[in-house]
């Protein structure tokens, strides 16, 4: 959510900042801007829309070379997307420029104070107060001014600040919004995530909350807010740069859908214990006694990760007999949840930075619960603060609509349930078949991907429909929720996921011949009852698209629009059915010509509440 990139070094920073912004664009793309220092003056350039607009503005202008600059791509929180609201924000005397991710909650009070002191505001943003505050507090020492300014801020922030009088440094601060610093020879790059850094260097420092970094071309010094120097480790990140490229696919989303056999393969690799027919998952750091001591699991997450959590609930209850509840992370954190030392609070987050999920983790820890996390982004805040958990190894997910992270999350949850199950009530023999099935997940996904042309045809036939229901039961109910989320976020069609039994309790009133219902009716428990619900929809003239098990003849008479997934155990169906639904959503959005990787109003990694 919003992207920051900043550069100081021996090269011209402008093209580097533009390419960094392009890599970060998935985090926000309603406007962008750059500020750089040249001959002790700050120049700034801002444009509404994608980074390409900023790039053409810069190409047309006679911009001088600069070796130090900060840049930002925005996802609006305060004020419409406009040039004035785009970052960087400059102070009244134009000697300080700031880029900010996060939200400053007390900005109104600060703003009226600063206005009373004569500061001239140009934007409606909360962020601009930071530039003016620094100007007011500056006494010849940028680091001291920034340190004093952040003490006055309430909220979340990741910041990069430059001052025209101190062109030899960038000051970066982190509090609740990630900042990572890449270190290379004669240059340093600051960014809100690794994607803007890994093409330059794999040596990085992740800032912790309240760290203030003084970054020069040749050095990174970190202090706490009391100005005491602190040391942070330099990490070497294992990130394949090409993973953040489209590699010939039209969209990142399509690439990531097709990457799922490999991504899930990576999530599973080395984690199945064939000697004991269990799962290893060493990052969970739980021995057999820990596994039986846990009395209850609470899964807290948001969006697609929340839907993965719902499937996890079924796995943990079904396989391990463990009481499991799933909570929207924001609700969990404010609801005064009942947890104790025998509760495991499991946070699921692709990015590992989602503000509400992070807050849920902190709340659970504070209340004495055990915690663990399932994250994709290595070194992310949730993964670090949870102290134990399972990485997905899905590779970077760039498409805003989450796809491969979901199937990896579900695969990891299945392995986790297997591990708990083996400790609690599953026999060696019970587990053998499940292990076999888990190993075949990549193959099963592959079989769904082979149906893509057929799914595309169905999507084209129904792309005009502006209202959609998705229905399912049991393991296919959370799939209905995820399928509806996917369709609405990239096609902008109204879509809702329901338990198949729920339609007749109200929603069925909406159905007519223009309102498709997608029924998830693979041949596992609940199929026969879902057929009854399909009949009810057809009786209201609603067109029905059915996702069924390959070779299941019993459903062909209900629809011409049959999507097939391979026959597998019920535990695998939520994965294969979701892949089919991802393709359906993708092709509907493509048929409508929507901006699939950067859907309107959305951004990857939601770091505000
Ligand atoms: C939907 C989507 C979002 C995220 C949600 C949580 O396609 O991507 O709903 O799943 O914002 O994000 P993470 O998993 O990063 O915590």
Coordinates of C-alpha atoms and ligand atoms in Angstrom, one line a residue:
X1 CA 0.0 0.0 0.0
X2 CA 1.9 3.0 -1.4
X3 CA 5.5 2.4 -2.5
X4 CA 8.6 4.2 -1.4
X5 CA 11.9 4.1 -3.1
X6 CA 14.9 6.4 -2.5
X7 CA 18.5 6.4 -3.8
X8 CA 21.8 7.9 -2.8
X9 CA 25.0 7.0 -4.7
X10 CA 27.2 7.7 -7.6
X11 CA 24.7 7.2 -10.4
X12 CA 21.9 9.4 -11.7
X13 CA 19.0 8.6 -9.4
X14 CA 16.2 9.6 -11.8
X15 CA 16.0 6.5 -14.0
X16 CA 16.7 4.3 -11.0
X17 CA 13.8 5.8 -9.1
X18 CA 11.5 5.5 -12.0
X19 CA 12.3 1.8 -12.5
X20 CA 12.0 1.3 -8.7
X21 CA 8.5 2.9 -8.8
X22 CA 7.5 0.6 -11.6
X23 CA 8.4 -2.4 -9.6
X24 CA 6.5 -1.0 -6.6
X25 CA 3.5 0.1 -8.6
X26 CA 1.5 -2.9 -7.5
X27 CA 1.4 -1.3 -4.1
X28 CA -0.5 1.8 -5.3
X29 CA -0.9 3.4 -8.6
X30 CA -3.2 6.5 -8.4
X31 CA -0.3 9.0 -8.6
X32 CA 3.4 9.2 -8.2
X33 CA 6.2 11.6 -7.7
X34 CA 10.0 12.2 -7.4
X35 CA 12.0 14.8 -5.5
X36 CA 15.8 15.1 -5.9
X37 CA 18.5 17.4 -4.9
X38 CA 20.5 19.3 -7.5
X39 CA 22.9 22.1 -6.6
X40 CA 21.4 22.5 -3.1
X41 CA 17.9 22.8 -4.5
X42 CA 15.0 20.3 -4.3
X43 CA 13.2 19.7 -7.6
X44 CA 10.0 17.7 -7.6
X45 CA 7.9 16.1 -10.3
X46 CA 4.4 14.6 -9.8
X47 CA 1.8 13.0 -12.0
X48 CA -1.7 11.6 -11.6
X49 CA -2.1 8.0 -12.8
X50 CA 0.5 5.3 -13.5
X51 CA 4.2 5.7 -13.2
X52 CA 4.4 5.9 -17.0
X53 CA 2.7 9.3 -16.7
X54 CA 5.4 10.5 -14.3
X55 CA 8.0 9.1 -16.7
X56 CA 6.7 11.0 -19.7
X57 CA 6.5 14.2 -17.6
X58 CA 10.2 13.7 -16.7
X59 CA 11.2 12.9 -20.2
X60 CA 9.6 16.1 -21.4
X61 CA 11.2 18.3 -18.8
X62 CA 14.9 19.4 -18.7
X63 CA 15.6 17.7 -15.5
X64 CA 19.2 17.8 -14.2
X65 CA 21.0 14.7 -13.1
X66 CA 21.0 14.0 -9.4
X67 CA 22.6 11.5 -7.1
X68 CA 20.1 11.7 -4.3
X69 CA 16.3 11.4 -4.5
X70 CA 13.1 10.0 -3.0
X71 CA 10.1 8.7 -4.9
X72 CA 6.6 7.4 -4.1
X73 CA 3.7 5.7 -5.8
X74 CA 0.4 6.4 -4.0
X75 CA -2.7 4.6 -2.9
X76 CA -4.9 7.4 -1.7
X77 CA -6.0 7.5 1.9
X78 CA -6.5 11.3 2.6
X79 CA -7.6 13.3 -0.5
X80 CA -8.3 12.3 -4.0
X81 CA -5.6 11.2 -6.4
X82 CA -4.2 14.6 -7.7
X83 CA -0.8 16.2 -8.3
X84 CA -1.1 18.2 -5.1
X85 CA -1.8 15.1 -3.1
X86 CA 0.9 13.0 -4.7
X87 CA 4.2 12.6 -2.7
X88 CA 6.9 13.8 -2.1
X89 CA 5.6 16.6 0.0
X90 CA 7.8 19.6 0.5
X91 CA 8.0 22.0 3.4
X92 CA 7.0 25.7 3.0
X93 CA 10.7 26.8 2.3
X94 CA 11.1 23.8 -0.1
X95 CA 14.2 22.7 1.8
X96 CA 12.8 19.4 3.0
X97 CA 11.0 16.7 1.1
X98 CA 9.2 13.6 2.5
X99 CA 7.7 10.4 1.2
X100 CA 5.4 8.6 3.6
X101 CA 3.6 5.3 3.8
X102 CA 1.0 4.8 6.5
X103 CA -1.4 7.1 8.2
X104 CA -0.8 10.0 10.6
X105 CA -3.8 9.9 12.9
X106 CA -3.2 13.3 14.6
X107 CA -2.5 15.2 11.4
X108 CA -5.4 17.6 11.8
X109 CA -4.2 18.9 15.2
X110 CA -0.6 19.2 13.9
X111 CA -1.8 20.9 10.7
X112 CA -3.7 23.6 12.4
X113 CA -0.8 24.3 14.7
X114 CA 1.6 24.5 11.8
X115 CA -0.7 26.7 9.8
X116 CA -0.9 29.0 12.8
X117 CA 2.9 29.2 12.5
X118 CA 2.7 30.3 8.9
X119 CA 3.3 26.9 7.1
X120 CA 1.6 26.8 3.7
X121 CA 0.0 23.5 2.9
X122 CA -0.4 22.4 -0.7
X123 CA -2.3 19.1 -0.2
X124 CA -5.2 17.5 1.6
X125 CA -3.0 14.6 2.8
X126 CA -2.1 13.6 6.3
X127 CA 1.5 13.1 5.2
X128 CA 2.4 16.8 4.4
X129 CA 2.5 17.7 8.1
X130 CA 5.7 15.7 8.4
X131 CA 7.6 18.0 5.9
X132 CA 6.4 21.1 7.7
X133 CA 7.2 19.7 11.1
X134 CA 10.7 18.9 10.1
X135 CA 11.2 22.5 8.7
X136 CA 10.0 23.9 12.0
X137 CA 12.3 21.7 14.1
X138 CA 15.4 22.0 11.9
X139 CA 18.4 23.5 13.5
X140 CA 21.2 22.5 11.2
X141 CA 20.8 18.8 11.9
X142 CA 18.3 16.8 9.7
X143 CA 18.6 13.6 11.8
X144 CA 17.7 15.5 15.0
X145 CA 14.8 17.3 13.3
X146 CA 13.4 14.0 12.0
X147 CA 13.8 12.3 15.4
X148 CA 11.9 15.2 17.1
X149 CA 9.2 15.3 14.4
X150 CA 8.4 11.5 14.6
X151 CA 8.0 11.8 18.4
X152 CA 5.0 14.1 17.6
X153 CA 3.4 11.7 15.2
X154 CA 0.6 9.3 16.2
X155 CA 0.0 6.6 13.6
X156 CA 1.9 4.4 11.3
X157 CA 4.7 5.6 9.1
X158 CA 7.5 4.5 6.9
X159 CA 9.4 7.6 5.8
X160 CA 12.3 8.8 3.6
X161 CA 13.4 12.4 4.0
X162 CA 15.9 14.6 2.2
X163 CA 17.1 18.1 3.0
X164 CA 18.6 20.4 0.4
X165 CA 21.2 21.6 2.9
X166 CA 22.4 18.1 3.6
X167 CA 22.5 16.3 0.2
X168 CA 24.9 13.7 1.5
X169 CA 22.2 11.7 3.3
X170 CA 18.6 10.3 3.3
X171 CA 16.9 9.8 6.7
X172 CA 14.6 6.8 6.8
X173 CA 12.2 6.0 9.7
X174 CA 10.0 3.0 10.3
X175 CA 7.0 2.7 12.6
X176 CA 4.4 0.2 11.6
X177 CA 5.1 0.5 7.8
X178 CA 8.0 -1.4 6.4
X179 CA 11.3 0.0 5.3
X180 CA 14.2 -2.0 3.9
X181 CA 17.6 -0.6 2.9
X182 CA 19.7 -2.2 0.2
X183 CA 23.5 -1.8 0.5
X184 CA 25.7 -1.9 -2.6
X185 CA 29.1 -0.5 -3.5
X186 CA 28.9 3.3 -3.5
X187 CA 25.1 3.4 -3.3
X188 CA 22.2 2.7 -1.0
X189 CA 18.6 2.1 -1.9
X190 CA 15.8 2.5 0.5
X191 CA 12.4 1.0 -0.3
X192 CA 9.1 -0.1 1.2
X193 CA 9.7 -3.6 -0.1
X194 CA 12.4 -5.8 -1.7
X195 CA 11.0 -5.7 -5.2
X196 CA 12.6 -2.2 -5.8
X197 CA 15.9 -3.4 -4.3
X198 CA 16.8 -6.9 -5.5
X199 CA 17.9 -5.8 -9.0
X200 CA 20.6 -3.7 -7.3
X201 CA 21.7 -5.8 -4.4
X202 CA 20.8 -8.8 -2.2
X203 CA 22.4 -7.3 0.9
X204 CA 19.7 -5.6 2.9
X205 CA 18.8 -4.3 6.3
X206 CA 15.2 -4.5 7.5
X207 CA 14.4 -1.7 9.9
X208 CA 12.5 -2.4 13.1
X209 CA 9.8 -0.1 14.4
X210 CA 11.2 3.2 15.8
X211 CA 14.5 2.8 14.0
X212 CA 15.9 5.9 12.4
X213 CA 18.4 5.2 9.6
X214 CA 21.0 7.7 8.4
X215 CA 21.7 6.5 4.9
X216 CA 24.6 7.7 2.8
X217 CA 26.1 6.3 -0.4
X218 CA 28.7 4.4 1.6
X219 CA 27.2 3.8 5.0
X220 CA 24.0 3.0 7.0
X221 CA 23.8 4.1 10.6
X222 CA 20.8 3.2 12.7
X223 CA 19.7 5.0 15.9
X224 CA 16.7 4.6 18.1
X225 CA 14.4 7.6 18.9
X226 CA 16.6 8.5 21.8
X227 CA 19.5 9.0 19.4
X228 CA 21.4 5.9 20.7
X229 CA 23.1 3.9 17.9
X230 CA 21.8 0.4 17.4
X231 CA 23.0 -2.4 15.3
X232 CA 20.8 -4.3 12.8
X233 CA 21.9 -7.4 10.9
X234 CA 22.6 -7.3 7.2
X235 CA 20.5 -10.0 5.6
X236 CA 21.2 -11.7 2.3
X237 CA 17.9 -12.1 0.5
X238 CA 17.4 -15.2 -1.6
X239 CA 15.1 -13.6 -4.2
X240 CA 15.1 -14.5 -7.8
X241 CA 14.8 -11.2 -9.7
X242 CA 13.1 -12.9 -12.7
X243 CA 10.3 -14.0 -10.4
X244 CA 9.1 -10.4 -10.4
X245 CA 8.9 -10.3 -14.2
X246 CA 5.9 -11.3 -16.4
X247 CA 7.9 -13.8 -18.4
X248 CA 5.8 -13.5 -21.5
X249 CA 2.4 -13.7 -19.7
X250 CA 0.0 -10.9 -20.4
X251 CA -0.5 -10.3 -16.8
X252 CA 1.2 -11.1 -13.5
X253 CA -2.1 -12.6 -12.3
X254 CA -2.1 -15.1 -15.2
X255 CA 1.5 -15.9 -14.7
X256 CA 0.9 -16.5 -11.0
X257 CA -2.1 -18.7 -11.7
X258 CA 0.0 -20.8 -14.0
X259 CA 2.9 -20.8 -11.5
X260 CA 0.8 -22.6 -8.9
X261 CA 2.0 -26.2 -9.6
X262 CA 5.5 -25.0 -9.0
X263 CA 4.7 -22.7 -6.1
X264 CA 2.7 -25.3 -4.2
X265 CA 5.5 -27.8 -5.0
X266 CA 7.9 -25.4 -3.3
X267 CA 5.6 -25.0 -0.4
X268 CA 5.4 -28.8 0.1
X269 CA 9.0 -29.7 -0.7
X270 CA 11.0 -31.2 2.2
X271 CA 8.1 -30.8 4.6
X272 CA 6.5 -34.2 4.5
X273 CA 7.8 -36.8 6.9
X274 CA 7.5 -40.1 5.1
X275 CA 9.1 -42.0 8.0
X276 CA 6.3 -41.1 10.4
X277 CA 3.6 -40.2 7.9
X278 CA 3.4 -36.6 9.3
X279 CA 4.6 -33.1 8.4
X280 CA 7.9 -31.7 9.5
X281 CA 7.3 -27.9 9.5
X282 CA 10.3 -27.1 11.7
X283 CA 9.5 -23.4 11.6
X284 CA 6.5 -24.1 13.8
X285 CA 8.9 -25.2 16.5
X286 CA 6.4 -27.4 18.2
X287 CA 7.1 -30.9 19.6
X288 CA 4.5 -33.6 20.1
X289 CA 3.8 -32.3 23.6
X290 CA 3.2 -28.8 22.3
X291 CA 0.9 -30.2 19.7
X292 CA -1.3 -32.0 22.2
X293 CA -1.3 -29.1 24.7
X294 CA -3.0 -26.7 22.4
X295 CA -6.7 -26.7 23.1
X296 CA -7.9 -24.2 20.6
X297 CA -6.7 -22.5 17.4
X298 CA -7.8 -19.0 16.4
X299 CA -6.9 -18.0 12.8
X300 CA -6.8 -14.3 12.2
X301 CA -6.4 -12.8 8.7
X302 CA -7.9 -10.6 6.1
X303 CA -9.3 -11.0 2.6
X304 CA -8.0 -13.9 0.6
X305 CA -5.9 -15.1 3.5
X306 CA -9.0 -15.1 5.7
X307 CA -10.7 -17.4 3.1
X308 CA -7.7 -19.7 3.3
X309 CA -8.1 -19.6 7.0
X310 CA -11.7 -20.8 6.7
X311 CA -10.4 -23.9 4.8
X312 CA -7.8 -24.3 7.5
X313 CA -10.6 -24.4 10.1
X314 CA -12.2 -27.3 8.3
X315 CA -8.8 -29.2 8.1
X316 CA -7.9 -28.7 11.7
X317 CA -11.3 -29.7 13.0
X318 CA -11.8 -32.6 10.6
X319 CA -8.3 -34.1 10.7
X320 CA -6.9 -33.0 14.1
X321 CA -10.1 -32.6 16.1
X322 CA -9.0 -29.2 17.2
X323 CA -11.5 -26.5 18.0
X324 CA -10.7 -23.8 15.5
X325 CA -12.2 -20.4 15.0
X326 CA -11.5 -17.9 12.2
X327 CA -11.7 -14.2 12.7
X328 CA -11.3 -11.1 10.6
X329 CA -8.1 -9.8 12.1
X330 CA -9.5 -6.3 12.7
X331 CA -12.4 -7.7 14.6
X332 CA -10.1 -9.9 16.7
X333 CA -7.9 -7.1 17.8
X334 CA -10.7 -4.8 19.0
X335 CA -13.1 -7.5 20.3
X336 CA -11.3 -8.3 23.5
X337 CA -10.8 -11.9 22.4
X338 CA -10.7 -14.8 25.0
X339 CA -7.4 -16.5 24.6
X340 CA -4.9 -18.2 26.9
X341 CA -1.7 -20.1 27.0
X342 CA -3.4 -23.2 25.5
X343 CA -4.6 -21.2 22.5
X344 CA -2.6 -20.9 19.4
X345 CA -3.3 -17.7 17.5
X346 CA -2.3 -18.3 13.9
X347 CA -1.9 -15.3 11.6
X348 CA -2.1 -15.8 7.9
X349 CA -0.7 -13.1 5.6
X350 CA 0.9 -13.2 2.2
X351 CA 2.6 -9.9 2.6
X352 CA 3.3 -10.2 6.4
X353 CA 2.6 -6.5 6.6
X354 CA -1.2 -6.2 6.8
X355 CA -1.9 -3.7 9.5
X356 CA -4.9 -5.5 11.0
X357 CA -3.3 -8.9 11.0
X358 CA -0.2 -7.5 12.6
X359 CA -2.3 -5.8 15.3
X360 CA -4.1 -9.1 15.9
X361 CA -0.7 -10.9 16.4
X362 CA 0.4 -8.2 18.9
X363 CA -3.0 -8.4 20.7
X364 CA -2.7 -12.2 20.9
X365 CA 0.8 -12.1 22.3
X366 CA -0.2 -9.4 24.8
X367 CA -3.0 -11.6 26.1
X368 CA -0.6 -14.6 26.6
X369 CA -1.7 -16.7 23.7
X370 CA 0.8 -18.8 21.8
X371 CA 1.3 -17.4 18.3
X372 CA 2.5 -18.5 14.9
X373 CA 2.3 -17.1 11.4
X374 CA 1.9 -18.3 7.8
X375 CA 3.6 -15.7 5.6
X376 CA 5.0 -15.5 2.1
X377 CA 7.3 -12.5 2.4
X378 CA 10.5 -13.5 4.1
X379 CA 11.6 -11.1 6.8
X380 CA 8.2 -9.4 6.9
X381 CA 7.0 -7.8 10.1
X382 CA 4.5 -10.5 11.0
X383 CA 6.9 -13.3 10.3
X384 CA 9.6 -11.7 12.5
X385 CA 7.3 -10.7 15.3
X386 CA 5.5 -14.1 15.5
X387 CA 8.9 -15.7 16.1
X388 CA 7.7 -19.0 14.6
X389 CA 5.7 -20.1 11.6
X390 CA 5.7 -21.4 8.2
X391 CA 6.9 -19.6 5.0
X392 CA 5.0 -20.3 1.8
X393 CA 8.0 -20.2 -0.5
X394 CA 5.5 -19.1 -3.2
X395 CA 7.9 -16.5 -4.6
X396 CA 6.9 -12.9 -5.0
X397 CA 3.2 -12.3 -5.7
X398 CA 2.9 -9.1 -7.8
X399 CA -0.6 -9.3 -9.1
X400 CA -2.8 -7.4 -6.7
X401 CA -5.4 -10.2 -6.7
X402 CA -3.9 -13.0 -4.6
X403 CA -3.7 -16.4 -6.3
X404 CA -0.7 -18.5 -5.7
X405 CA -0.4 -17.3 -2.1
X406 CA -3.9 -18.7 -1.5
X407 CA -3.2 -22.2 -2.8
X408 CA 0.1 -22.3 -0.9
X409 CA -1.6 -21.1 2.3
X410 CA -4.2 -23.9 1.9
X411 CA -1.5 -26.5 1.2
X412 CA 0.5 -25.4 4.3
X413 CA -2.6 -25.4 6.4
X414 CA -3.3 -29.0 5.3
X415 CA 0.2 -30.0 6.2
X416 CA -0.2 -28.3 9.6
X417 CA -3.5 -30.1 10.2
X418 CA -1.7 -33.4 9.3
X419 CA 1.0 -32.6 11.9
X420 CA -1.5 -31.9 14.6
X421 CA -3.6 -34.9 13.6
X422 CA -0.7 -37.3 13.8
X423 CA 0.1 -36.1 17.3
X424 CA -3.5 -36.2 18.5
X425 CA -5.6 -38.9 16.8
X426 CA -4.5 -39.9 13.4
X427 CA -2.8 -43.3 12.9
X428 CA 0.2 -43.9 10.7
X429 CA -2.1 -45.7 8.2
X430 CA -4.8 -42.9 8.2
X431 CA -2.1 -40.4 7.3
X432 CA -0.6 -42.4 4.4
X433 CA -3.3 -41.6 1.9
X434 CA -3.4 -37.9 2.8
X435 CA 0.4 -37.6 2.3
X436 CA 0.0 -39.2 -1.1
X437 CA -2.7 -36.7 -2.0
X438 CA -0.7 -33.7 -0.7
X439 CA 2.2 -34.7 -2.9
X440 CA -0.1 -34.8 -5.9
X441 CA -1.5 -31.3 -5.5
X442 CA 0.8 -29.8 -8.2
X443 CA -0.3 -32.5 -10.6
X444 CA -4.0 -31.8 -9.7
X445 CA -3.5 -28.1 -10.3
X446 CA -1.9 -28.8 -13.6
X447 CA -5.0 -30.7 -14.7
X448 CA -7.1 -27.7 -13.9
X449 CA -4.8 -25.3 -15.8
X450 CA -5.2 -27.6 -18.8
X451 CA -8.9 -26.6 -18.8
X452 CA -8.1 -22.9 -19.2
X453 CA -9.3 -22.6 -22.8
X454 CA -12.7 -24.1 -21.9
X455 CA -13.0 -21.9 -18.8
X456 CA -12.1 -18.9 -21.0
X457 CA -15.0 -19.7 -23.3
X458 CA -17.4 -19.9 -20.4
X459 CA -16.0 -16.6 -19.1
X460 CA -16.5 -14.9 -22.4
X461 CA -20.1 -16.2 -22.6
X462 CA -21.0 -14.6 -19.2
X463 CA -18.6 -11.7 -19.1
X464 CA -21.6 -9.3 -19.6
X465 CA -23.4 -10.3 -16.5
X466 CA -23.1 -7.7 -13.8
X467 CA -24.3 -9.8 -10.9
X468 CA -23.0 -13.2 -9.8
X469 CA -23.5 -15.7 -7.0
X470 CA -21.1 -18.4 -6.1
X471 CA -22.4 -21.2 -3.9
X472 CA -20.9 -24.2 -2.2
X473 CA -21.1 -26.5 0.8
X474 CA -18.4 -27.9 3.2
X475 CA -15.0 -27.6 1.7
X476 CA -16.4 -25.8 -1.3
X477 CA -18.1 -23.1 0.8
X478 CA -15.0 -21.0 1.5
X479 CA -14.1 -21.5 -2.2
X480 CA -17.4 -19.7 -3.1
X481 CA -16.3 -16.8 -0.9
X482 CA -12.8 -16.6 -2.5
X483 CA -14.3 -17.0 -6.0
X484 CA -16.6 -14.1 -5.4
X485 CA -13.8 -11.9 -4.0
X486 CA -11.6 -12.7 -7.0
X487 CA -14.3 -11.9 -9.6
X488 CA -15.4 -8.6 -7.9
X489 CA -11.9 -7.2 -7.4
X490 CA -10.7 -7.6 -11.0
X491 CA -13.9 -7.4 -13.1
X492 CA -15.8 -4.9 -10.9
X493 CA -18.9 -7.1 -11.2
X494 CA -21.0 -7.5 -8.2
X495 CA -20.3 -11.0 -6.8
X496 CA -21.2 -12.7 -3.6
X497 CA -20.3 -16.1 -2.2
X498 CA -22.9 -18.0 -0.2
X499 CA -23.3 -21.3 1.5
X500 CA -25.5 -23.1 -1.0
X501 CA -28.2 -23.6 1.7
X502 CA -28.3 -19.9 2.4
X503 CA -29.6 -18.7 -0.9
X504 CA -33.2 -19.4 -0.1
X505 CA -33.0 -17.4 3.1
X506 CA -33.1 -14.2 1.1
X507 CA -30.5 -13.8 -1.7
X508 CA -32.5 -16.0 -4.1
X509 CA -34.9 -13.1 -4.4
X510 CA -32.4 -11.4 -6.7
X511 CA -32.1 -14.2 -9.3
X512 CA -33.3 -13.9 -12.9
X513 CA -32.1 -14.9 -16.3
X514 CA -29.3 -12.4 -16.2
X515 CA -27.9 -13.4 -12.9
X516 CA -25.5 -16.4 -13.1
X517 CA -24.9 -18.7 -10.2
X518 CA -21.7 -20.6 -10.1
X519 CA -22.2 -23.8 -8.2
X520 CA -19.2 -25.5 -6.7
X521 CA -20.4 -29.1 -6.8
X522 CA -17.4 -31.4 -7.0
X523 CA -18.2 -35.0 -6.1
X524 CA -17.5 -34.8 -2.3
X525 CA -19.8 -34.5 0.7
X526 CA -22.7 -32.2 0.1
X527 CA -22.9 -32.5 -3.6
X528 CA -26.4 -34.0 -3.7
X529 CA -27.7 -31.2 -1.5
X530 CA -26.0 -28.6 -3.8
X531 CA -27.8 -30.2 -6.7
X532 CA -31.0 -29.4 -5.0
X533 CA -29.9 -25.8 -4.7
X534 CA -29.0 -25.8 -8.4
X535 CA -32.5 -26.9 -9.2
X536 CA -33.9 -24.0 -7.1
X537 CA -31.8 -21.5 -9.1
X538 CA -32.8 -23.0 -12.4
X539 CA -36.4 -22.8 -11.3
X540 CA -35.9 -19.0 -11.0
X541 CA -34.4 -19.0 -14.6
X542 CA -30.9 -18.2 -13.3
X543 CA -28.2 -19.5 -15.6
X544 CA -26.0 -22.0 -13.7
X545 CA -22.3 -22.6 -14.2
X546 CA -21.1 -25.8 -12.5
X547 CA -17.7 -26.7 -11.2
X548 CA -17.8 -30.5 -11.1
X549 CA -15.5 -33.5 -10.8
X550 CA -14.1 -34.7 -14.1
X551 CA -16.2 -37.6 -15.5
X552 CA -19.2 -36.9 -13.1
X553 CA -22.1 -37.4 -15.5
X554 CA -24.8 -36.5 -13.0
X555 CA -24.4 -32.7 -13.5
X556 CA -24.2 -32.4 -17.3
X557 CA -28.0 -32.1 -17.6
X558 CA -28.1 -29.0 -15.5
X559 CA -25.8 -26.8 -17.6
X560 CA -23.9 -26.3 -20.8
X561 CA -21.2 -24.5 -18.8
X562 CA -19.4 -27.2 -17.0
X563 CA -16.0 -26.6 -15.5
X564 CA -14.1 -29.8 -14.5
X565 CA -11.6 -30.4 -11.8
X566 CA -9.8 -33.7 -11.3
X567 CA -11.1 -36.4 -9.0
X568 CA -9.3 -36.2 -5.7
X569 CA -9.8 -36.4 -2.0
X570 CA -12.1 -33.8 -0.4
X571 CA -9.1 -32.1 1.1
X572 CA -7.7 -31.2 -2.3
X573 CA -10.9 -29.9 -3.8
X574 CA -10.7 -26.4 -2.2
X575 CA -7.4 -26.0 -4.0
X576 CA -8.3 -27.2 -7.4
X577 CA -11.8 -25.6 -7.4
X578 CA -10.2 -22.3 -6.4
X579 CA -7.7 -22.5 -9.3
X580 CA -10.7 -23.0 -11.7
X581 CA -12.4 -20.0 -10.2
X582 CA -9.3 -17.8 -10.5
X583 CA -9.2 -18.6 -14.2
X584 CA -12.9 -17.8 -14.5
X585 CA -12.4 -14.4 -12.8
X586 CA -9.3 -13.7 -14.8
X587 CA -11.0 -14.3 -18.2
X588 CA -14.1 -12.4 -17.3
X589 CA -12.0 -9.4 -16.4
X590 CA -9.9 -9.8 -19.5
X591 CA -12.9 -10.0 -21.7
X592 CA -14.1 -6.7 -20.2
X593 CA -10.7 -5.1 -20.8
X594 CA -10.0 -4.3 -17.2
X595 CA -6.6 -3.5 -15.7
X596 CA -6.2 -6.9 -14.1
X597 CA -2.9 -6.5 -12.3
X598 CA -3.8 -3.1 -10.9
X599 CA -7.5 -3.0 -10.3
X600 CA -9.1 0.3 -9.4
X601 CA -9.1 1.4 -5.8
X602 CA -7.0 -1.6 -4.7
X603 CA -3.3 -2.0 -3.7
X604 CA -1.2 -4.9 -2.6
X605 CA -0.3 -5.1 1.1
X606 CA -2.8 -3.1 3.2
X607 CA -0.7 -1.4 5.8
X608 CA -3.5 0.9 7.1
X609 CA -6.4 -0.1 9.3
Ligands
LIG1 C1 -7.4 -10.3 -2.5 C2 -6.3 -9.9 -1.7 C3 -6.5 -9.3 -0.4 C4 -5.4 -9.8 0.6 C5 -5.6 -9.1 2.0 C6 -4.7 -9.7 3.0 O1 -7.0 -10.9 -3.7 O2 -5.1 -10.0 -2.2 O3 -7.8 -9.6 0.1 O4 -5.6 -11.2 0.7 O5 -5.4 -7.8 1.8 O6 -3.4 -9.5 2.6 P1 -2.2 -10.4 3.2 O7 -2.4 -11.8 2.9 O8 -0.9 -9.8 2.6 O9 -2.3 -10.1 4.7

